[in-house]
Amino acid sequence: MTEPTYATIKVSSAKRVGRIQLNRPAALNALDERTMDEVVAAATAFDADDSVGAILLAGSQKAFAAGADIKEMVDKSAAEMRAADWFRRWEDFAALRTPVVAAVSGYALGGGCELALMADVVIAGSGATFGQPEINLGVIPGMGGSQRLARSAGKAKAMDMILTGRHVDAAEAERMGMVSRVVEDGELEAEAKTVAELIASKSKPATQVAKETVAAAFETPLQQGLLLERRQFHALFSTEDQAEGMAAFQEKRKPRWQHR
Ligand code: CO8
């Protein structure tokens, strides 16, 4: 099978981690239609690949992504925006079963911030800047920001960021619950890789089910979520990895995951 070639992203894989790097430096990784298609296509391909246990999404040092591509949107009519429904493709990204680790350096604005919010673990460099500046363009977030920011950071912070368009630095983003960890900029790449490789080294059915179950917490009432968790827990006893993991504990050795 020939590997797909991409124009706006760089894709590689090693140690069970599939890596996608946004690569439109001249536009600060602004998400135009082609970039969105390529990110979703590459992530979907990794998701279907048994040899990939985590996806690492990165930008450049200056920008994770500076938002949806304003130049591509500037002349669009409401009818064209509605017909193209550009941002719907991110539903496929949000539905990935493989855990996604985002390594955020520099600007994560608008769609870039929303892309980070779609990741499961967000590692930020200390110089990273997050923001939803769409209000300054006369629009609102369109890739999930109003919903996901409110869920991860709460109403007060979501309203503050979305209504004022103000940027927050990595430390504030971490306090707000948008970010899992902040590391020195120089350590970002290594830390994100370590986290992705660690997740990828676990049992794939277990990480998939863990992601799915935590994600359900944002959709379900507590009792339903707790029931789902117990059912998922029970179901994992049908995997070879559960038997292996518990046997390895008893035998005081490292588990050898079969990922099934
Ligand atoms: N789209 C297109 N091009 C961009 C974008 C963008 N979002 N961001 C930066 N660029 C381009 C610049 O135009 C510039 O190109 P050129 O050299 O050809 O003029 C190049 O990248 C470098 O940018 P700057 O010269 O501006 O770099 P600075 O270091 O001076 O500033 C900033 C960096 C602060 C990041 C600045 O570029 C900026 O403010 N960018 C826009 C940020 C923004 O507003 N993002 C939100 C976009 S809208 C969105 O994401 C929501 C999508 C939902 C829409 C809902 C519709 C249904």
GROMACS .gro file of N, CA and C in nm, residues 37-187:
model
  453
   37ASP      N    1  -0.875   1.860   0.636
   37ASP     CA    2  -0.894   1.728   0.575
   37ASP      C    3  -0.778   1.636   0.605
   38GLU      N    4  -0.656   1.691   0.594
   38GLU     CA    5  -0.539   1.606   0.611
   38GLU      C    6  -0.523   1.562   0.756
   39VAL      N    7  -0.547   1.653   0.850
   39VAL     CA    8  -0.535   1.614   0.991
   39VAL      C    9  -0.636   1.503   1.023
   40VAL      N   10  -0.758   1.523   0.979
   40VAL     CA   11  -0.861   1.423   1.011
   40VAL      C   12  -0.831   1.291   0.939
   41ALA      N   13  -0.783   1.298   0.814
   41ALA     CA   14  -0.752   1.175   0.741
   41ALA      C   15  -0.636   1.100   0.807
   42ALA      N   16  -0.531   1.172   0.844
   42ALA     CA   17  -0.415   1.107   0.906
   42ALA      C   18  -0.452   1.048   1.041
   43ALA      N   19  -0.530   1.123   1.118
   43ALA     CA   20  -0.570   1.074   1.252
   43ALA      C   21  -0.661   0.952   1.238
   44THR      N   22  -0.751   0.955   1.141
   44THR     CA   23  -0.842   0.842   1.121
   44THR      C   24  -0.764   0.718   1.078
   45ALA      N   25  -0.662   0.738   0.994
   45ALA     CA   26  -0.579   0.624   0.951
   45ALA      C   27  -0.503   0.565   1.070
   46PHE      N   28  -0.448   0.651   1.155
   46PHE     CA   29  -0.379   0.600   1.275
   46PHE      C   30  -0.478   0.526   1.365
   47ASP      N   31  -0.598   0.581   1.374
   47ASP     CA   32  -0.700   0.522   1.463
   47ASP      C   33  -0.732   0.379   1.420
   48ALA      N   34  -0.725   0.354   1.290
   48ALA     CA   35  -0.760   0.221   1.237
   48ALA      C   36  -0.641   0.126   1.238
   49ASP      N   37  -0.525   0.175   1.280
   49ASP     CA   38  -0.402   0.097   1.273
   49ASP      C   39  -0.374   0.032   1.408
   50ASP      N   40  -0.376  -0.101   1.411
   50ASP     CA   41  -0.355  -0.174   1.537
   50ASP      C   42  -0.219  -0.146   1.600
   51SER      N   43  -0.123  -0.104   1.517
   51SER     CA   44   0.011  -0.084   1.571
   51SER      C   45   0.027   0.056   1.632
   52VAL      N   46  -0.080   0.133   1.633
   52VAL     CA   47  -0.074   0.268   1.692
   52VAL      C   48  -0.160   0.273   1.819
   53GLY      N   49  -0.097   0.311   1.931
   53GLY     CA   50  -0.170   0.315   2.057
   53GLY      C   51  -0.194   0.456   2.109
   54ALA      N   52  -0.135   0.555   2.045
   54ALA     CA   53  -0.160   0.695   2.082
   54ALA      C   54  -0.124   0.783   1.963
   55ILE      N   55  -0.192   0.896   1.955
   55ILE     CA   56  -0.165   0.992   1.848
   55ILE      C   57  -0.110   1.118   1.911
   56LEU      N   58   0.001   1.166   1.858
   56LEU     CA   59   0.063   1.288   1.909
   56LEU      C   60   0.043   1.398   1.805
   57LEU      N   61  -0.018   1.508   1.847
   57LEU     CA   62  -0.049   1.618   1.757
   57LEU      C   63   0.033   1.739   1.799
   58ALA      N   64   0.111   1.792   1.707
   58ALA     CA   65   0.198   1.904   1.742
   58ALA      C   66   0.190   2.011   1.634
   59GLY      N   67   0.233   2.131   1.670
   59GLY     CA   68   0.244   2.239   1.572
   59GLY      C   69   0.390   2.278   1.560
   60SER      N   70   0.416   2.406   1.547
   60SER     CA   71   0.554   2.453   1.542
   60SER      C   72   0.584   2.524   1.674
   61GLN      N   73   0.706   2.572   1.686
   61GLN     CA   74   0.741   2.642   1.810
   61GLN      C   75   0.659   2.771   1.824
   62LYS      N   76   0.636   2.842   1.712
   62LYS     CA   77   0.564   2.970   1.721
   62LYS      C   78   0.414   2.951   1.732
   63ALA      N   79   0.362   2.847   1.669
   63ALA     CA   80   0.217   2.831   1.670
   63ALA      C   81   0.176   2.684   1.665
   64PHE      N   82   0.095   2.645   1.761
   64PHE     CA   83   0.026   2.516   1.748
   64PHE      C   84  -0.067   2.532   1.628
   65ALA      N   85  -0.159   2.627   1.636
   65ALA     CA   86  -0.240   2.669   1.520
   65ALA      C   87  -0.306   2.802   1.555
   66ALA      N   88  -0.297   2.898   1.463
   66ALA     CA   89  -0.352   3.033   1.490
   66ALA      C   90  -0.498   3.044   1.451
   67GLY      N   91  -0.565   2.931   1.437
   67GLY     CA   92  -0.710   2.936   1.414
   67GLY      C   93  -0.750   2.882   1.279
   68ALA      N   94  -0.879   2.887   1.253
   68ALA     CA   95  -0.926   2.857   1.118
   68ALA      C   96  -0.867   2.962   1.025
   69ASP      N   97  -0.856   2.928   0.897
   69ASP     CA   98  -0.792   3.019   0.803
   69ASP      C   99  -0.887   3.134   0.767
   70ILE      N  100  -0.856   3.251   0.822
   70ILE     CA  101  -0.944   3.367   0.804
   70ILE      C  102  -0.949   3.408   0.656
   71LYS      N  103  -0.833   3.395   0.588
   71LYS     CA  104  -0.828   3.436   0.446
   71LYS      C  105  -0.920   3.350   0.361
   72GLU      N  106  -0.935   3.224   0.401
   72GLU     CA  107  -1.022   3.134   0.325
   72GLU      C  108  -1.170   3.163   0.353
   73MET      N  109  -1.196   3.221   0.471
   73MET     CA  110  -1.337   3.244   0.511
   73MET      C  111  -1.389   3.381   0.474
   74VAL      N  112  -1.294   3.475   0.451
   74VAL     CA  113  -1.332   3.617   0.449
   74VAL      C  114  -1.444   3.651   0.351
   75ASP      N  115  -1.446   3.587   0.235
   75ASP     CA  116  -1.547   3.622   0.132
   75ASP      C  117  -1.667   3.528   0.130
   76LYS      N  118  -1.674   3.439   0.224
   76LYS     CA  119  -1.783   3.339   0.219
   76LYS      C  120  -1.916   3.400   0.264
   77SER      N  121  -2.020   3.350   0.201
   77SER     CA  122  -2.155   3.389   0.242
   77SER      C  123  -2.205   3.287   0.345
   78ALA      N  124  -2.314   3.325   0.412
   78ALA     CA  125  -2.372   3.231   0.509
   78ALA      C  126  -2.414   3.102   0.439
   79ALA      N  127  -2.468   3.116   0.318
   79ALA     CA  128  -2.513   2.996   0.245
   79ALA      C  129  -2.394   2.906   0.213
   80GLU      N  130  -2.282   2.966   0.174
   80GLU     CA  131  -2.162   2.885   0.142
   80GLU      C  132  -2.108   2.819   0.268
   81MET      N  133  -2.105   2.893   0.379
   81MET     CA  134  -2.054   2.835   0.503
   81MET      C  135  -2.141   2.718   0.548
   82ARG      N  136  -2.274   2.740   0.535
   82ARG     CA  137  -2.367   2.635   0.577
   82ARG      C  138  -2.354   2.512   0.486
   83ALA      N  139  -2.341   2.536   0.356
   83ALA     CA  140  -2.332   2.424   0.261
   83ALA      C  141  -2.203   2.345   0.282
   84ALA      N  142  -2.092   2.419   0.300
   84ALA     CA  143  -1.963   2.350   0.317
   84ALA      C  144  -1.955   2.282   0.454
   85ASP      N  145  -2.014   2.344   0.552
   85ASP     CA  146  -2.012   2.292   0.691
   85ASP      C  147  -1.873   2.238   0.727
   86TRP      N  148  -1.770   2.322   0.700
   86TRP     CA  149  -1.630   2.284   0.718
   86TRP      C  150  -1.598   2.216   0.849
   87PHE      N  151  -1.661   2.267   0.952
   87PHE     CA  152  -1.613   2.225   1.084
   87PHE      C  153  -1.673   2.092   1.129
   88ARG      N  154  -1.769   2.042   1.048
   88ARG     CA  155  -1.832   1.914   1.086
   88ARG      C  156  -1.732   1.799   1.083
   89ARG      N  157  -1.631   1.811   0.996
   89ARG     CA  158  -1.533   1.702   0.985
   89ARG      C  159  -1.462   1.676   1.118
   90TRP      N  160  -1.461   1.776   1.207
   90TRP     CA  161  -1.394   1.755   1.336
   90TRP      C  162  -1.470   1.657   1.424
   91GLU      N  163  -1.596   1.631   1.389
   91GLU     CA  164  -1.668   1.529   1.467
   91GLU      C  165  -1.598   1.394   1.453
   92ASP      N  166  -1.539   1.368   1.334
   92ASP     CA  167  -1.463   1.244   1.315
   92ASP      C  168  -1.339   1.244   1.403
   93PHE      N  169  -1.277   1.361   1.417
   93PHE     CA  170  -1.157   1.370   1.501
   93PHE      C  171  -1.195   1.348   1.648
   94ALA      N  172  -1.302   1.412   1.690
   94ALA     CA  173  -1.345   1.398   1.829
   94ALA      C  174  -1.389   1.255   1.860
   95ALA      N  175  -1.428   1.181   1.755
   95ALA     CA  176  -1.476   1.043   1.776
   95ALA      C  177  -1.364   0.940   1.769
   96LEU      N  178  -1.239   0.984   1.754
   96LEU     CA  179  -1.127   0.888   1.749
   96LEU      C  180  -1.127   0.805   1.877
   97ARG      N  181  -1.098   0.678   1.863
   97ARG     CA  182  -1.094   0.593   1.983
   97ARG      C  183  -0.955   0.593   2.046
   98THR      N  184  -0.855   0.622   1.964
   98THR     CA  185  -0.717   0.624   2.012
   98THR      C  186  -0.692   0.754   2.089
   99PRO      N  187  -0.630   0.744   2.209
   99PRO     CA  188  -0.601   0.868   2.283
   99PRO      C  189  -0.513   0.964   2.203
  100VAL      N  190  -0.546   1.092   2.212
  100VAL     CA  191  -0.471   1.197   2.141
  100VAL      C  192  -0.401   1.287   2.243
  101VAL      N  193  -0.271   1.302   2.225
  101VAL     CA  194  -0.192   1.392   2.309
  101VAL      C  195  -0.158   1.514   2.224
  102ALA      N  196  -0.190   1.634   2.271
  102ALA     CA  197  -0.153   1.756   2.198
  102ALA      C  198  -0.032   1.818   2.265
  103ALA      N  199   0.067   1.854   2.185
  103ALA     CA  200   0.184   1.928   2.234
  103ALA      C  201   0.168   2.070   2.185
  104VAL      N  202   0.136   2.162   2.278
  104VAL     CA  203   0.102   2.298   2.237
  104VAL      C  204   0.215   2.395   2.269
  105SER      N  205   0.269   2.453   2.162
  105SER     CA  206   0.372   2.554   2.175
  105SER      C  207   0.323   2.679   2.103
  106GLY      N  208   0.351   2.796   2.155
  106GLY     CA  209   0.312   2.920   2.087
  106GLY      C  210   0.162   2.941   2.086
  107TYR      N  211   0.112   2.996   1.975
  107TYR     CA  212  -0.029   3.034   1.967
  107TYR      C  213  -0.121   2.913   1.946
  108ALA      N  214  -0.222   2.903   2.031
  108ALA     CA  215  -0.333   2.809   2.009
  108ALA      C  216  -0.458   2.896   2.017
  109LEU      N  217  -0.494   2.953   1.904
  109LEU     CA  218  -0.602   3.052   1.902
  109LEU      C  219  -0.719   3.002   1.817
  110GLY      N  220  -0.839   3.045   1.854
  110GLY     CA  221  -0.956   3.009   1.775
  110GLY      C  222  -0.962   2.859   1.753
  111GLY      N  223  -0.968   2.818   1.625
  111GLY     CA  224  -0.972   2.676   1.593
  111GLY      C  225  -0.852   2.599   1.648
  112GLY      N  226  -0.739   2.667   1.668
  112GLY     CA  227  -0.622   2.601   1.726
  112GLY      C  228  -0.645   2.567   1.873
  113CYS      N  229  -0.708   2.658   1.944
  113CYS     CA  230  -0.744   2.634   2.084
  113CYS      C  231  -0.848   2.522   2.090
  114GLU      N  232  -0.940   2.527   1.997
  114GLU     CA  233  -1.048   2.426   1.995
  114GLU      C  234  -0.993   2.288   1.959
  115LEU      N  235  -0.890   2.285   1.875
  115LEU     CA  236  -0.827   2.157   1.841
  115LEU      C  237  -0.758   2.099   1.965
  116ALA      N  238  -0.690   2.187   2.042
  116ALA     CA  239  -0.628   2.140   2.166
  116ALA      C  240  -0.734   2.089   2.263
  117LEU      N  241  -0.848   2.157   2.267
  117LEU     CA  242  -0.956   2.114   2.358
  117LEU      C  243  -1.014   1.979   2.317
  118MET      N  244  -0.995   1.940   2.191
  118MET     CA  245  -1.044   1.809   2.146
  118MET      C  246  -0.949   1.696   2.182
  119ALA      N  247  -0.824   1.732   2.216
  119ALA     CA  248  -0.727   1.629   2.251
  119ALA      C  249  -0.759   1.575   2.390
  120ASP      N  250  -0.705   1.456   2.420
  120ASP     CA  251  -0.735   1.395   2.550
  120ASP      C  252  -0.638   1.442   2.657
  121VAL      N  253  -0.512   1.457   2.621
  121VAL     CA  254  -0.411   1.508   2.714
  121VAL      C  255  -0.345   1.625   2.644
  122VAL      N  256  -0.340   1.740   2.712
  122VAL     CA  257  -0.279   1.858   2.651
  122VAL      C  258  -0.154   1.895   2.730
  123ILE      N  259  -0.039   1.888   2.664
  123ILE     CA  260   0.086   1.930   2.727
  123ILE      C  261   0.121   2.064   2.663
  124ALA      N  262   0.141   2.165   2.746
  124ALA     CA  263   0.170   2.298   2.693
  124ALA      C  264   0.311   2.341   2.730
  125GLY      N  265   0.377   2.409   2.638
  125GLY     CA  266   0.503   2.475   2.669
  125GLY      C  267   0.472   2.600   2.751
  126SER      N  268   0.565   2.642   2.836
  126SER     CA  269   0.536   2.754   2.926
  126SER      C  270   0.504   2.883   2.850
  127GLY      N  271   0.549   2.893   2.725
  127GLY     CA  272   0.522   3.014   2.647
  127GLY      C  273   0.395   3.005   2.562
  128ALA      N  274   0.319   2.899   2.578
  128ALA     CA  275   0.199   2.882   2.494
  128ALA      C  276   0.093   2.987   2.529
  129THR      N  277   0.014   3.023   2.429
  129THR     CA  278  -0.092   3.123   2.446
  129THR      C  279  -0.222   3.065   2.391
  130PHE      N  280  -0.324   3.065   2.474
  130PHE     CA  281  -0.453   3.011   2.432
  130PHE      C  282  -0.553   3.126   2.421
  131GLY      N  283  -0.645   3.115   2.328
  131GLY     CA  284  -0.747   3.219   2.317
  131GLY      C  285  -0.855   3.184   2.217
  132GLN      N  286  -0.970   3.246   2.239
  132GLN     CA  287  -1.082   3.235   2.144
  132GLN      C  288  -1.112   3.378   2.097
  133PRO      N  289  -1.034   3.427   2.000
  133PRO     CA  290  -1.048   3.568   1.960
  133PRO      C  291  -1.153   3.592   1.852
  134GLU      N  292  -1.239   3.495   1.827
  134GLU     CA  293  -1.335   3.510   1.716
  134GLU      C  294  -1.423   3.633   1.731
  135ILE      N  295  -1.448   3.673   1.857
  135ILE     CA  296  -1.535   3.787   1.881
  135ILE      C  297  -1.478   3.912   1.813
  136ASN      N  298  -1.345   3.916   1.799
  136ASN     CA  299  -1.279   4.031   1.734
  136ASN      C  300  -1.298   4.028   1.582
  137LEU      N  301  -1.347   3.915   1.531
  137LEU     CA  302  -1.373   3.903   1.387
  137LEU      C  303  -1.524   3.913   1.360
  138GLY      N  304  -1.601   3.936   1.465
  138GLY     CA  305  -1.746   3.945   1.448
  138GLY      C  306  -1.814   3.811   1.441
  139VAL      N  307  -1.744   3.705   1.487
  139VAL     CA  308  -1.808   3.572   1.491
  139VAL      C  309  -1.787   3.509   1.629
  140ILE      N  310  -1.813   3.382   1.638
  140ILE     CA  311  -1.794   3.309   1.763
  140ILE      C  312  -1.713   3.182   1.731
  141PRO      N  313  -1.667   3.109   1.833
  141PRO     CA  314  -1.599   2.982   1.804
  141PRO      C  315  -1.690   2.891   1.721
  142GLY      N  316  -1.632   2.817   1.629
  142GLY     CA  317  -1.714   2.731   1.542
  142GLY      C  318  -1.669   2.587   1.539
  143MET      N  319  -1.561   2.558   1.615
  143MET     CA  320  -1.509   2.419   1.616
  143MET      C  321  -1.525   2.358   1.754
  144GLY      N  322  -1.627   2.402   1.827
  144GLY     CA  323  -1.657   2.338   1.955
  144GLY      C  324  -1.616   2.417   2.078
  145GLY      N  325  -1.552   2.533   2.060
  145GLY     CA  326  -1.499   2.607   2.175
  145GLY      C  327  -1.602   2.647   2.278
  146SER      N  328  -1.717   2.694   2.233
  146SER     CA  329  -1.817   2.741   2.329
  146SER      C  330  -1.863   2.627   2.419
  147GLN      N  331  -1.864   2.506   2.366
  147GLN     CA  332  -1.911   2.392   2.443
  147GLN      C  333  -1.797   2.327   2.524
  148ARG      N  334  -1.685   2.301   2.456
  148ARG     CA  335  -1.578   2.229   2.526
  148ARG      C  336  -1.506   2.317   2.628
  149LEU      N  337  -1.491   2.446   2.598
  149LEU     CA  338  -1.426   2.534   2.695
  149LEU      C  339  -1.514   2.547   2.819
  150ALA      N  340  -1.645   2.560   2.799
  150ALA     CA  341  -1.736   2.569   2.913
  150ALA      C  342  -1.730   2.442   2.997
  151ARG      N  343  -1.715   2.327   2.930
  151ARG     CA  344  -1.709   2.202   3.006
  151ARG      C  345  -1.576   2.185   3.078
  152SER      N  346  -1.465   2.223   3.014
  152SER     CA  347  -1.337   2.199   3.081
  152SER      C  348  -1.301   2.310   3.178
  153ALA      N  349  -1.338   2.435   3.149
  153ALA     CA  350  -1.294   2.546   3.235
  153ALA      C  351  -1.409   2.607   3.315
  154GLY      N  352  -1.533   2.572   3.282
  154GLY     CA  353  -1.648   2.629   3.354
  154GLY      C  354  -1.698   2.756   3.286
  155LYS      N  355  -1.819   2.796   3.325
  155LYS     CA  356  -1.888   2.908   3.260
  155LYS      C  357  -1.811   3.041   3.274
  156ALA      N  358  -1.762   3.069   3.394
  156ALA     CA  359  -1.702   3.200   3.419
  156ALA      C  360  -1.583   3.225   3.326
  157LYS      N  361  -1.495   3.127   3.316
  157LYS     CA  362  -1.375   3.143   3.233
  157LYS      C  363  -1.410   3.137   3.085
  158ALA      N  364  -1.503   3.049   3.049
  158ALA     CA  365  -1.542   3.039   2.907
  158ALA      C  366  -1.602   3.170   2.859
  159MET      N  367  -1.690   3.227   2.940
  159MET     CA  368  -1.752   3.355   2.903
  159MET      C  369  -1.645   3.464   2.893
  160ASP      N  370  -1.556   3.468   2.990
  160ASP     CA  371  -1.449   3.568   2.991
  160ASP      C  372  -1.368   3.559   2.861
  161MET      N  373  -1.322   3.439   2.828
  161MET     CA  374  -1.237   3.425   2.708
  161MET      C  375  -1.313   3.452   2.579
  162ILE      N  376  -1.435   3.400   2.571
  162ILE     CA  377  -1.509   3.408   2.444
  162ILE      C  378  -1.569   3.547   2.422
  163LEU      N  379  -1.612   3.612   2.530
  163LEU     CA  380  -1.672   3.746   2.512
  163LEU      C  381  -1.567   3.856   2.498
  164THR      N  382  -1.452   3.840   2.564
  164THR     CA  383  -1.350   3.945   2.553
  164THR      C  384  -1.246   3.914   2.446
  165GLY      N  385  -1.231   3.787   2.413
  165GLY     CA  386  -1.128   3.747   2.317
  165GLY      C  387  -0.989   3.750   2.376
  166ARG      N  388  -0.978   3.764   2.509
  166ARG     CA  389  -0.844   3.778   2.567
  166ARG      C  390  -0.768   3.644   2.564
  167HIS      N  391  -0.637   3.658   2.553
  167HIS     CA  392  -0.550   3.540   2.553
  167HIS      C  393  -0.518   3.500   2.697
  168VAL      N  394  -0.495   3.374   2.720
  168VAL     CA  395  -0.446   3.330   2.851
  168VAL      C  396  -0.314   3.256   2.829
  169ASP      N  397  -0.224   3.271   2.926
  169ASP     CA  398  -0.096   3.201   2.910
  169ASP      C  399  -0.109   3.057   2.960
  170ALA      N  400  -0.002   2.981   2.945
  170ALA     CA  401  -0.009   2.837   2.976
  170ALA      C  402  -0.042   2.812   3.123
  171ALA      N  403   0.014   2.895   3.211
  171ALA     CA  404  -0.009   2.874   3.355
  171ALA      C  405  -0.157   2.894   3.388
  172GLU      N  406  -0.218   2.999   3.330
  172GLU     CA  407  -0.361   3.022   3.357
  172GLU      C  408  -0.445   2.910   3.292
  173ALA      N  409  -0.405   2.870   3.173
  173ALA     CA  410  -0.479   2.762   3.105
  173ALA      C  411  -0.476   2.635   3.189
  174GLU      N  412  -0.363   2.610   3.254
  174GLU     CA  413  -0.354   2.491   3.340
  174GLU      C  414  -0.445   2.507   3.462
  175ARG      N  415  -0.443   2.627   3.522
  175ARG     CA  416  -0.532   2.649   3.638
  175ARG      C  417  -0.679   2.634   3.599
  176MET      N  418  -0.709   2.672   3.475
  176MET     CA  419  -0.847   2.666   3.428
  176MET      C  420  -0.892   2.525   3.392
  177GLY      N  421  -0.799   2.432   3.384
  177GLY     CA  422  -0.837   2.295   3.349
  177GLY      C  423  -0.838   2.268   3.199
  178MET      N  424  -0.778   2.360   3.120
  178MET     CA  425  -0.770   2.338   2.976
  178MET      C  426  -0.649   2.252   2.940
  179VAL      N  427  -0.554   2.247   3.031
  179VAL     CA  428  -0.424   2.190   3.001
  179VAL      C  429  -0.390   2.086   3.107
  180SER      N  430  -0.331   1.974   3.066
  180SER     CA  431  -0.297   1.869   3.162
  180SER      C  432  -0.168   1.902   3.237
  181ARG      N  433  -0.066   1.947   3.165
  181ARG     CA  434   0.063   1.980   3.227
  181ARG      C  435   0.128   2.094   3.150
  182VAL      N  436   0.209   2.172   3.223
  182VAL     CA  437   0.291   2.274   3.157
  182VAL      C  438   0.437   2.240   3.182
  183VAL      N  439   0.516   2.245   3.077
  183VAL     CA  440   0.660   2.218   3.091
  183VAL      C  441   0.736   2.333   3.024
  184GLU      N  442   0.864   2.344   3.053
  184GLU     CA  443   0.946   2.445   2.984
  184GLU      C  444   0.935   2.422   2.834
  185ASP      N  445   0.936   2.531   2.758
  185ASP     CA  446   0.922   2.518   2.612
  185ASP      C  447   1.022   2.417   2.554
  186GLY      N  448   1.143   2.423   2.601
  186GLY     CA  449   1.248   2.335   2.548
  186GLY      C  450   1.224   2.188   2.578
  187GLU      N  451   1.137   2.161   2.673
  187GLU     CA  452   1.111   2.021   2.711
  187GLU      C  453   0.981   1.968   2.653
   0.00000   0.00000   0.00000
